Short mmCIF file of N, CA and C and ligand atoms in Angstrom, two decimals:
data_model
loop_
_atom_site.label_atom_id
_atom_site.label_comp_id
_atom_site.label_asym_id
_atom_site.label_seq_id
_atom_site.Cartn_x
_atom_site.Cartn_y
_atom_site.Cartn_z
N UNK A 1 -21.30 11.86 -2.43
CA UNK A 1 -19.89 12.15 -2.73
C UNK A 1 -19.78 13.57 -3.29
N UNK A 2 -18.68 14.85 -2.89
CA UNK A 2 -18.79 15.73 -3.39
C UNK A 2 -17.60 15.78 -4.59
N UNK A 3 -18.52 16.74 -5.54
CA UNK A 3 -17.39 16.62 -6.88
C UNK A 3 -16.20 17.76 -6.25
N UNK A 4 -15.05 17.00 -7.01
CA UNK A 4 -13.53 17.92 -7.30
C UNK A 4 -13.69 18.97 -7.84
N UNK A 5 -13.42 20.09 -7.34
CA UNK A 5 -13.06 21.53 -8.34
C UNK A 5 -12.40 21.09 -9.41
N UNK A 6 -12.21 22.28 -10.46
CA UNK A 6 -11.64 22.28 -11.35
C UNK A 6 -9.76 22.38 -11.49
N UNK A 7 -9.20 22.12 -12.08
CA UNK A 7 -7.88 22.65 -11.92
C UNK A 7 -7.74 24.39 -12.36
N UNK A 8 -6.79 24.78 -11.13
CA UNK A 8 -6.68 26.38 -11.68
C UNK A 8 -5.42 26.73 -11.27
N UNK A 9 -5.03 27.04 -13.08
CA UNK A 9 -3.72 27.84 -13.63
C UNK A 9 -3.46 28.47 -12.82
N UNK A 10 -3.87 29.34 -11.42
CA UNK A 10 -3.02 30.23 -10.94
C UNK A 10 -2.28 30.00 -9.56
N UNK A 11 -2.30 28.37 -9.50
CA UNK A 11 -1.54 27.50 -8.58
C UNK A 11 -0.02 28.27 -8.28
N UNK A 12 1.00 28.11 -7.16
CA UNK A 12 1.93 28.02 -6.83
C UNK A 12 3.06 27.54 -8.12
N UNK A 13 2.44 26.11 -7.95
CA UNK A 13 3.20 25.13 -8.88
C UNK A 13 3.17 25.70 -10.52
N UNK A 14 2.09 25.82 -10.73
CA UNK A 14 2.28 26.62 -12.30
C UNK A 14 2.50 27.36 -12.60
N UNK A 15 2.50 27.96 -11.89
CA UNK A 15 3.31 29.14 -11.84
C UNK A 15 4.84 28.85 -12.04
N UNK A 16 5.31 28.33 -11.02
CA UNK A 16 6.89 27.90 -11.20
C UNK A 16 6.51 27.32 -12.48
N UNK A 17 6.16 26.08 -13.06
CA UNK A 17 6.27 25.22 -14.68
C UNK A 17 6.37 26.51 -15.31
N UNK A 18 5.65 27.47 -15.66
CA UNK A 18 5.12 28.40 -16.57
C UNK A 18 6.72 29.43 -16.05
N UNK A 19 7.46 29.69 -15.39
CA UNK A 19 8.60 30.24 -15.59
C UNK A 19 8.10 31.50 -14.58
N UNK A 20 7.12 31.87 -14.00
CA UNK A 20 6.67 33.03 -13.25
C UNK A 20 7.11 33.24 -11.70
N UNK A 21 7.60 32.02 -11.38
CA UNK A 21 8.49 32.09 -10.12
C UNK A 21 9.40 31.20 -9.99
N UNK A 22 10.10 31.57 -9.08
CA UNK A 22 11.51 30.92 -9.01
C UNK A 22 11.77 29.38 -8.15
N UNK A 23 12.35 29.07 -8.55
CA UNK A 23 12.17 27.40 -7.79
C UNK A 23 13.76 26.91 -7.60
N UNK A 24 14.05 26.17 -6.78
CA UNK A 24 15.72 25.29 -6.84
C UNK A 24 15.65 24.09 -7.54
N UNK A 25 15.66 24.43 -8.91
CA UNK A 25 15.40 23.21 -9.85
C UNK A 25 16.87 22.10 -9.22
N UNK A 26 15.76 20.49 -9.21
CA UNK A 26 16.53 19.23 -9.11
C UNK A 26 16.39 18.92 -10.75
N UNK A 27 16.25 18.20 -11.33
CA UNK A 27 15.24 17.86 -12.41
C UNK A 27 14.30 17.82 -13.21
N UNK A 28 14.61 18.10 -14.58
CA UNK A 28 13.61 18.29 -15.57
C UNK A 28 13.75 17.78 -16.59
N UNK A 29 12.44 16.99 -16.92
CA UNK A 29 12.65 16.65 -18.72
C UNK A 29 10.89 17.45 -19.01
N UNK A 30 10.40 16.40 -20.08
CA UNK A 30 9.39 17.05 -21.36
C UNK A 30 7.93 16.49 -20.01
N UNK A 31 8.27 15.86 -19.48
CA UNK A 31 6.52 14.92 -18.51
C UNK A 31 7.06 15.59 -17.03
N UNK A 32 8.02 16.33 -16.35
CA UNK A 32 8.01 16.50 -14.94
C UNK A 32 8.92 17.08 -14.49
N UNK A 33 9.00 18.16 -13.36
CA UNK A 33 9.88 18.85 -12.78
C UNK A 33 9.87 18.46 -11.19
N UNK A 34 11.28 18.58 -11.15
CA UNK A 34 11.17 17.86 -9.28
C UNK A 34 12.88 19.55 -8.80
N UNK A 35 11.51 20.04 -7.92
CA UNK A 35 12.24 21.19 -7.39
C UNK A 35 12.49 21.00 -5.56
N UNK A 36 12.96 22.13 -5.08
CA UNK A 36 13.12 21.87 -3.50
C UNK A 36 11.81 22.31 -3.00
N UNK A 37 11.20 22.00 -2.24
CA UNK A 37 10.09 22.50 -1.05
C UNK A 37 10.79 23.62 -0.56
N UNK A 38 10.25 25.17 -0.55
CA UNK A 38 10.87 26.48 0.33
C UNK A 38 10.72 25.78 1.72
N UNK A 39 9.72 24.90 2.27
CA UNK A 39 10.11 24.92 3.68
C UNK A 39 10.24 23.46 4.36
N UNK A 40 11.31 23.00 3.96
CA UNK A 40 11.49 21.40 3.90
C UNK A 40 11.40 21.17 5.11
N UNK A 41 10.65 19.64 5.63
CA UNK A 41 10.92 19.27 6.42
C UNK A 41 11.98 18.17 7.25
N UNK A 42 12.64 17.88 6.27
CA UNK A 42 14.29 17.53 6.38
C UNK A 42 14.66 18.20 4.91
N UNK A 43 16.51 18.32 5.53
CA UNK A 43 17.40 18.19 4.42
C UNK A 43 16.73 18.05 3.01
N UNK A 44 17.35 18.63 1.83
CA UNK A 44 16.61 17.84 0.67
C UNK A 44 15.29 17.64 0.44
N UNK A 45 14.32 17.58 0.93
CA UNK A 45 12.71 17.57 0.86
C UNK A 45 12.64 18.02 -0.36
N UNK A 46 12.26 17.11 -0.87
CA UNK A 46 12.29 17.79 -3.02
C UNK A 46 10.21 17.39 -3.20
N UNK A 47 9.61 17.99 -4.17
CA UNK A 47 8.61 18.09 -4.76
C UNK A 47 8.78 17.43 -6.51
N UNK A 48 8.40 16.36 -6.70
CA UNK A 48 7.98 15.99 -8.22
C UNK A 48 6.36 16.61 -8.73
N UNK A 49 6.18 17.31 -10.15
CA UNK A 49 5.22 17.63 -10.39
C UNK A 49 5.56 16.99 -11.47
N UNK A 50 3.86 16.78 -12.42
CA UNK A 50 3.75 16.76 -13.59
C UNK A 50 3.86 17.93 -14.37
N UNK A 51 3.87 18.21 -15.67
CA UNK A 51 3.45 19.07 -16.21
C UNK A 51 2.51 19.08 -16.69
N UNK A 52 1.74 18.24 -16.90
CA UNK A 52 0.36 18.51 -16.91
C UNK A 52 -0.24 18.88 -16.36
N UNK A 53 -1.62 19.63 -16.51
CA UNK A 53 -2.01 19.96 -15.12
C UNK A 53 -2.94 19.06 -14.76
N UNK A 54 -3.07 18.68 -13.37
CA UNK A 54 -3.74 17.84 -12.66
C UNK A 54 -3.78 18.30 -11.29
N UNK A 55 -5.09 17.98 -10.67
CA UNK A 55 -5.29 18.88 -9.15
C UNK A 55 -4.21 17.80 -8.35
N UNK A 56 -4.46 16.26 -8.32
CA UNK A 56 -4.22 15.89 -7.66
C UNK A 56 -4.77 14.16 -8.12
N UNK A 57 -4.60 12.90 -6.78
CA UNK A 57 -4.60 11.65 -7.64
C UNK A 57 -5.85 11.27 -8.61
N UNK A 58 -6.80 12.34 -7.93
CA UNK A 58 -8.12 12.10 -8.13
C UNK A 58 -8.90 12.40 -9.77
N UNK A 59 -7.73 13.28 -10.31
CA UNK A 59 -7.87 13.58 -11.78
C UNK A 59 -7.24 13.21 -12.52
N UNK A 60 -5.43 13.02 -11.88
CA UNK A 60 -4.65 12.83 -12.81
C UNK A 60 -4.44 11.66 -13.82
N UNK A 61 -4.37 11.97 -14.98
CA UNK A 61 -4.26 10.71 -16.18
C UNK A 61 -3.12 9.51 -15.18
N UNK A 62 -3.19 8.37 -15.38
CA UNK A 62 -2.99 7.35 -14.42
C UNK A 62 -1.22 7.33 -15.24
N UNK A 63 -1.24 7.38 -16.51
CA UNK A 63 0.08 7.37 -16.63
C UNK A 63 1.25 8.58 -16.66
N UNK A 64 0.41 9.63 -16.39
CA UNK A 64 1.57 10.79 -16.09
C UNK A 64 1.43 10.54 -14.44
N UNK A 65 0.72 9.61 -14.08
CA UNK A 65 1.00 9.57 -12.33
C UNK A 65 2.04 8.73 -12.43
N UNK A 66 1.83 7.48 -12.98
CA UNK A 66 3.01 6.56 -12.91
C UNK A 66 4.46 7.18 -13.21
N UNK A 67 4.40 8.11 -14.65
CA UNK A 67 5.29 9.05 -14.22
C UNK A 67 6.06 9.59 -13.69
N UNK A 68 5.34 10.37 -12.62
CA UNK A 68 5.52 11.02 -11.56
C UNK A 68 6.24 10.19 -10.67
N UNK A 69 5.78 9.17 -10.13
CA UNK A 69 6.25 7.94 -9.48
C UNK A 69 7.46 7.87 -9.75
N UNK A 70 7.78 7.59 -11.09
CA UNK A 70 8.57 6.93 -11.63
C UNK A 70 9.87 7.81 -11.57
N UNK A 71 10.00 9.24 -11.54
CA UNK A 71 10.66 9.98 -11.61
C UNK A 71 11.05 10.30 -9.58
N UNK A 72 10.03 10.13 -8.84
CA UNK A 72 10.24 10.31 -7.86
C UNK A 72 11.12 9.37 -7.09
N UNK A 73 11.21 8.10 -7.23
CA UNK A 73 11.73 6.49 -7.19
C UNK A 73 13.73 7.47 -7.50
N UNK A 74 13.65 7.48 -8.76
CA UNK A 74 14.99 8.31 -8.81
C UNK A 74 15.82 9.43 -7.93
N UNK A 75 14.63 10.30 -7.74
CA UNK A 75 15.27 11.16 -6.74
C UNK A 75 15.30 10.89 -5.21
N UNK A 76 14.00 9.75 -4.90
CA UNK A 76 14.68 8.87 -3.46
C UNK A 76 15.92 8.42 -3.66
N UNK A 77 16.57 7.90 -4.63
CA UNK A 77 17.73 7.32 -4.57
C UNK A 77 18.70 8.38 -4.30
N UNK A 78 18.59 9.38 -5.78
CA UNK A 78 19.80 10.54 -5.31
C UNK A 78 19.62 11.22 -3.59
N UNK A 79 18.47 11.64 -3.29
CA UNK A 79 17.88 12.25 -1.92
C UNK A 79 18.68 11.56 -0.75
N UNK A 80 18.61 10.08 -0.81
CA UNK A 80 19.71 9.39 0.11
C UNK A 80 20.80 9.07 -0.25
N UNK A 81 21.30 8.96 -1.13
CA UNK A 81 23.13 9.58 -1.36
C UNK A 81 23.04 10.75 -1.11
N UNK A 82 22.77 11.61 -1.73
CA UNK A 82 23.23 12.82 -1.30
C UNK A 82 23.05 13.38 0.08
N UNK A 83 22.56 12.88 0.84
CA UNK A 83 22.38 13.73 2.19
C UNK A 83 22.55 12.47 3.10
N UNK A 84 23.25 11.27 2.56
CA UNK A 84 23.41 10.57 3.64
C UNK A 84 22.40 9.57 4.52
N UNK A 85 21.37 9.23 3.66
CA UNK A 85 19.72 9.28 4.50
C UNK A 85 19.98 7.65 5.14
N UNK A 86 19.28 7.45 5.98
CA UNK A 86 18.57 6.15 6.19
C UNK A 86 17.60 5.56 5.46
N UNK A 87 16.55 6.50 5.26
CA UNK A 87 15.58 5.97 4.17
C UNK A 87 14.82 6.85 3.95
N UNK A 88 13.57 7.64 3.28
CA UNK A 88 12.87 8.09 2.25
C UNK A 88 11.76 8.24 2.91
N UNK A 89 10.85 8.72 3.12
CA UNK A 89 9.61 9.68 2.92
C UNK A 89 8.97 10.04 1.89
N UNK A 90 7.81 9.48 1.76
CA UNK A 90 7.13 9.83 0.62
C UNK A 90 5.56 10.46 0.89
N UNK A 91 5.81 11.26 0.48
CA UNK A 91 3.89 12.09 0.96
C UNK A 91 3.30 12.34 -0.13
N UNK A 92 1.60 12.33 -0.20
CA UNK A 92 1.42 13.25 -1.86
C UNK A 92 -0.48 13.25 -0.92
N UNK A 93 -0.79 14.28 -0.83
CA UNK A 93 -1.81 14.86 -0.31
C UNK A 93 -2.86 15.24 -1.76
N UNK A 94 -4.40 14.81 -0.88
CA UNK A 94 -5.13 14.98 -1.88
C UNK A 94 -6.41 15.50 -1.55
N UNK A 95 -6.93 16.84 -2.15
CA UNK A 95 -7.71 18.06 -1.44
C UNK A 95 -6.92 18.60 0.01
N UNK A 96 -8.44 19.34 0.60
CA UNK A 96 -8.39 19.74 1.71
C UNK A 96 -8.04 18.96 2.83
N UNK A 97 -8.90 18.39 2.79
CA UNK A 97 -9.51 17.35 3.88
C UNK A 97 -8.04 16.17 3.42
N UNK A 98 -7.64 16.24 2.48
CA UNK A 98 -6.31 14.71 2.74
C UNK A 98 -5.17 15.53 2.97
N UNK A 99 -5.16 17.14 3.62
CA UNK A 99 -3.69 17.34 3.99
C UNK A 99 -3.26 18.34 2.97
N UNK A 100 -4.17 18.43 1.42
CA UNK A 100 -3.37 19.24 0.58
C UNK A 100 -3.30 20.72 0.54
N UNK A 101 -2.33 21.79 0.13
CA UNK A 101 -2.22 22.54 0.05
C UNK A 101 -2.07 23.57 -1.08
N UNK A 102 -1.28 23.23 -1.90
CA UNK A 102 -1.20 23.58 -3.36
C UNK A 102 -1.82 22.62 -4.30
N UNK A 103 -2.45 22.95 -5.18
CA UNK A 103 -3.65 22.29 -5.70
C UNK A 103 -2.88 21.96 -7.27
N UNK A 104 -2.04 21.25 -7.59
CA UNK A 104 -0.96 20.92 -8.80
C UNK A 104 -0.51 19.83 -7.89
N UNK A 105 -0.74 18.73 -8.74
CA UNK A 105 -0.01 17.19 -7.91
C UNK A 105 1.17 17.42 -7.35
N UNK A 106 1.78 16.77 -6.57
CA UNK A 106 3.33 16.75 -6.24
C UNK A 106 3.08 15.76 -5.24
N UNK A 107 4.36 14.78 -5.43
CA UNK A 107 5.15 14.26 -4.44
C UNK A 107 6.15 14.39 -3.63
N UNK A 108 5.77 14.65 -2.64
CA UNK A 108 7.16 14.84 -1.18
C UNK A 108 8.04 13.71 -1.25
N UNK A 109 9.16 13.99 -1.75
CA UNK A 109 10.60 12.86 -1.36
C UNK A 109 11.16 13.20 -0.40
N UNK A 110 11.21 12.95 0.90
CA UNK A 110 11.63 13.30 2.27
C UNK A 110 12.76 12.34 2.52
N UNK A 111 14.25 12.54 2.50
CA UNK A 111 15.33 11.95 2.86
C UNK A 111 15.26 11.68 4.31
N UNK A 112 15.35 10.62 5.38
CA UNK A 112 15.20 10.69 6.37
C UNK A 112 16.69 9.86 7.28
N UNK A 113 16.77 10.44 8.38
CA UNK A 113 17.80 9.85 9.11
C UNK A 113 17.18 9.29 10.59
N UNK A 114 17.80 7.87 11.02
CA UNK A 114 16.95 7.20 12.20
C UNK A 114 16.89 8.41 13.14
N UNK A 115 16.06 8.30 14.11
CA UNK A 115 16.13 8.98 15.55
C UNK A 115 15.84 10.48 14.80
N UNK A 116 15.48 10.61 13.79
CA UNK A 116 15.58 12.51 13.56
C UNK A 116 14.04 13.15 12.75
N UNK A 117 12.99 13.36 13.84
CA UNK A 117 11.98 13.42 13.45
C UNK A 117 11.83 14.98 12.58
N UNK A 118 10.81 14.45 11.08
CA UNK A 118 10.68 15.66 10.50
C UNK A 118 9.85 16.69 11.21
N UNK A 119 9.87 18.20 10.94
CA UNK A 119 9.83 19.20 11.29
C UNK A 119 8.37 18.98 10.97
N UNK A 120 7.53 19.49 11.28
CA UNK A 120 6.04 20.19 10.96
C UNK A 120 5.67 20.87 9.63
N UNK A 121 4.91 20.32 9.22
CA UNK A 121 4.53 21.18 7.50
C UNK A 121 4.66 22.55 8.24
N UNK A 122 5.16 23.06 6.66
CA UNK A 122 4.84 24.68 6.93
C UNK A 122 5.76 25.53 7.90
N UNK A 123 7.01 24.62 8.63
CA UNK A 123 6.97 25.36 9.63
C UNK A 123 8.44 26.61 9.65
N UNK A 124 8.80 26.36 8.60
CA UNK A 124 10.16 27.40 8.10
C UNK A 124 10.80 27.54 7.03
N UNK A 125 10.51 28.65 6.17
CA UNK A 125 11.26 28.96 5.14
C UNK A 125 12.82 28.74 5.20
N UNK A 126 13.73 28.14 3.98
CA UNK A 126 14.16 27.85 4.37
C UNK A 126 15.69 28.94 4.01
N UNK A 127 16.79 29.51 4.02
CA UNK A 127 17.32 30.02 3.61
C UNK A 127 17.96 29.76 2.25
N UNK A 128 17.65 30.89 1.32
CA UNK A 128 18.07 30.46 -0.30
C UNK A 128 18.87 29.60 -0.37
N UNK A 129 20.11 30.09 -0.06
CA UNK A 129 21.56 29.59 0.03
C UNK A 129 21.85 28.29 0.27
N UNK A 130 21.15 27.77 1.54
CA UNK A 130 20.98 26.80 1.32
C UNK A 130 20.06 25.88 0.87
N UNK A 131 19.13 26.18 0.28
CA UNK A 131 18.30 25.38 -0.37
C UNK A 131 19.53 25.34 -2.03
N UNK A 132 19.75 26.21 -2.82
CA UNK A 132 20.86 26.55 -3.63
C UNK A 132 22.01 25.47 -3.40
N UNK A 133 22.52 25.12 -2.18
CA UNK A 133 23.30 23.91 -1.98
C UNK A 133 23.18 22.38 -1.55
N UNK A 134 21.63 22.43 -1.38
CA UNK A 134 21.27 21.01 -1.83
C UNK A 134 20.65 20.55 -2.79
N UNK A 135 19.92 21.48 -3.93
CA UNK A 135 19.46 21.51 -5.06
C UNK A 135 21.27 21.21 -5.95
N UNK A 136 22.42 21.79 -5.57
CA UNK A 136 23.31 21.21 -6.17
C UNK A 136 24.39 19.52 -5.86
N UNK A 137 23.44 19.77 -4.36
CA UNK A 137 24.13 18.31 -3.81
C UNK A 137 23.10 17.19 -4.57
N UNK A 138 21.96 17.30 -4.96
CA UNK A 138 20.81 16.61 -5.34
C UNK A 138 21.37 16.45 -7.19
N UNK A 139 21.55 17.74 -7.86
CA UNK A 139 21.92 17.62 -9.04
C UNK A 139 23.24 16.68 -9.17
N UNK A 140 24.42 16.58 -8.47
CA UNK A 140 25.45 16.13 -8.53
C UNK A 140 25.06 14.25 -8.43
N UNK A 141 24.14 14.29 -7.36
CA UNK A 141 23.91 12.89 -7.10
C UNK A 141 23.12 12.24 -8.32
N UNK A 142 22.34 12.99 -8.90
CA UNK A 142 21.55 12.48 -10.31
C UNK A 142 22.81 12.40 -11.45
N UNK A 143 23.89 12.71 -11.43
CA UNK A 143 24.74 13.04 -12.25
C UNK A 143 24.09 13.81 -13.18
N UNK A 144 23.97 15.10 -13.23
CA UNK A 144 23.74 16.04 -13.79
C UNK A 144 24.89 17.74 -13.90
P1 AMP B 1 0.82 20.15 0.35
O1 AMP B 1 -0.12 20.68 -0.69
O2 AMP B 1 0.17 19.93 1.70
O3 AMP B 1 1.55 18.92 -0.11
O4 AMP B 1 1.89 21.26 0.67
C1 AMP B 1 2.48 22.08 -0.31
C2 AMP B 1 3.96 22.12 -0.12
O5 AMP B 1 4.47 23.07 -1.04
C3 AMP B 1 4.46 22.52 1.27
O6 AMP B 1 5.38 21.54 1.73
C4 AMP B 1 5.12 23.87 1.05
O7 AMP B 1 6.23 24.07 1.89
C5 AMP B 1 5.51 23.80 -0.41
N1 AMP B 1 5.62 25.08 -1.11
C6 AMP B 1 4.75 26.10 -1.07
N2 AMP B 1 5.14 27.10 -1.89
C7 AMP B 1 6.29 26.68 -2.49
C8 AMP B 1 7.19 27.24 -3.43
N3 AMP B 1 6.99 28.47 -3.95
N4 AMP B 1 8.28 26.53 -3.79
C9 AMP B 1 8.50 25.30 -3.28
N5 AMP B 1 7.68 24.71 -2.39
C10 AMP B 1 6.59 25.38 -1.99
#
C-alpha cells in the first residue's frame, strides 16, 4: 500500500479559506465553506470544504467529514430549488488515481436536470457574472 502525502497549505482551496483568492461564496460558518466550482459542470455546481485542512477522505478527522456531509445535504436542497433540478450529484475524489485534483477535501453538489448530461471536468471557465448570479440564486435559496 502506498502512503498519502502530506497536506500542503499552498492548495487552490486554501488559499481561497485563507482569503488569498477569490471565490463565489454560497456558505459559511466556523467548520466549512461551500463556494461555486469556476468551471461547473451544470448550473450551480457548488464545492463544500472543511476548514480544516485535510487532503482528502483518507485523512480527514471522520467528524469534520460528517460535517462536510452534513452541510452539503443542505446545499443539495437549496442547489435544486434554486435552479429547478431533478435531482443532485454528488462527487468527492480521492488522490490521483480516484479522479482528484485539488488536494483540500471538497464535495461536488451537482444540481441535475433529466435528459441533460453534465459537461466534462475541467471543461470551461465559467463567466464571473454568471457564476455571481447563481452564487446569489443559491444564497437566496439558503435564506441568506
Ligand atoms: P477535483 O479535485 O477532481 O474534485 O477537481 C477540482 C475542482 O475544483 C474542479 O471541478 C475545478 O473546476 C475546481 N476548481 C479549480 N480551481 C478552482 C477555483 N479557484 N475556484 C473554484 N473551483 C475551482
Amino acid at each position: 500500500m502506498s502512503h498519502a502525502p502530506a497536506y500542503d497549505p499552498s492548495n487552490i482551496f486554501a488559499k481561497i479559506l485563507r482569503g488569498e483568492l477569490p471565490a463565489h461564496k454560497v456558505y459559511e460558518d466556523d467548520r466549512a465553506l461551500a463556494f461555486l466550482d469556476i468551471m461547473p459542470r451544470c448550473p450551480g455546481h457548488t464545492l463544500v470544504i472543511p476548514k480544516t485542512p485535510a487532503r482528502n477522505i483518507l485523512d480527514i478527522d471522520p467528524e469534520d467529514l460528517a460535517y462536510v456531509h452534513k452541510i452539503a445535504k443542505t446545499i443539495a436542497i437549496a442547489g435544486k430549488a434554486a435552479f429547478q433540478a431533478d435531482g443532485v450529484t454528488i462527487q468527492q475524489f480521492n488522490e490521483e488515481a480516484g479522479g482528484q485534483v485539488v488536494f483540500h477535501l471538497h464535495v461536488h453538489i451537482i444540481p441535475r436536470h433529466l435528459g441533460v448530461p453534465m459537461k466534462p471536468p475541467a471543461s470551461a471557465m465559467e463567466k464571473p457574472e454568471i457564476l455571481a448570479e447563481h452564487a446569489a440564486l443559491l444564497r437566496a435559496a439558503l435564506g441568506q
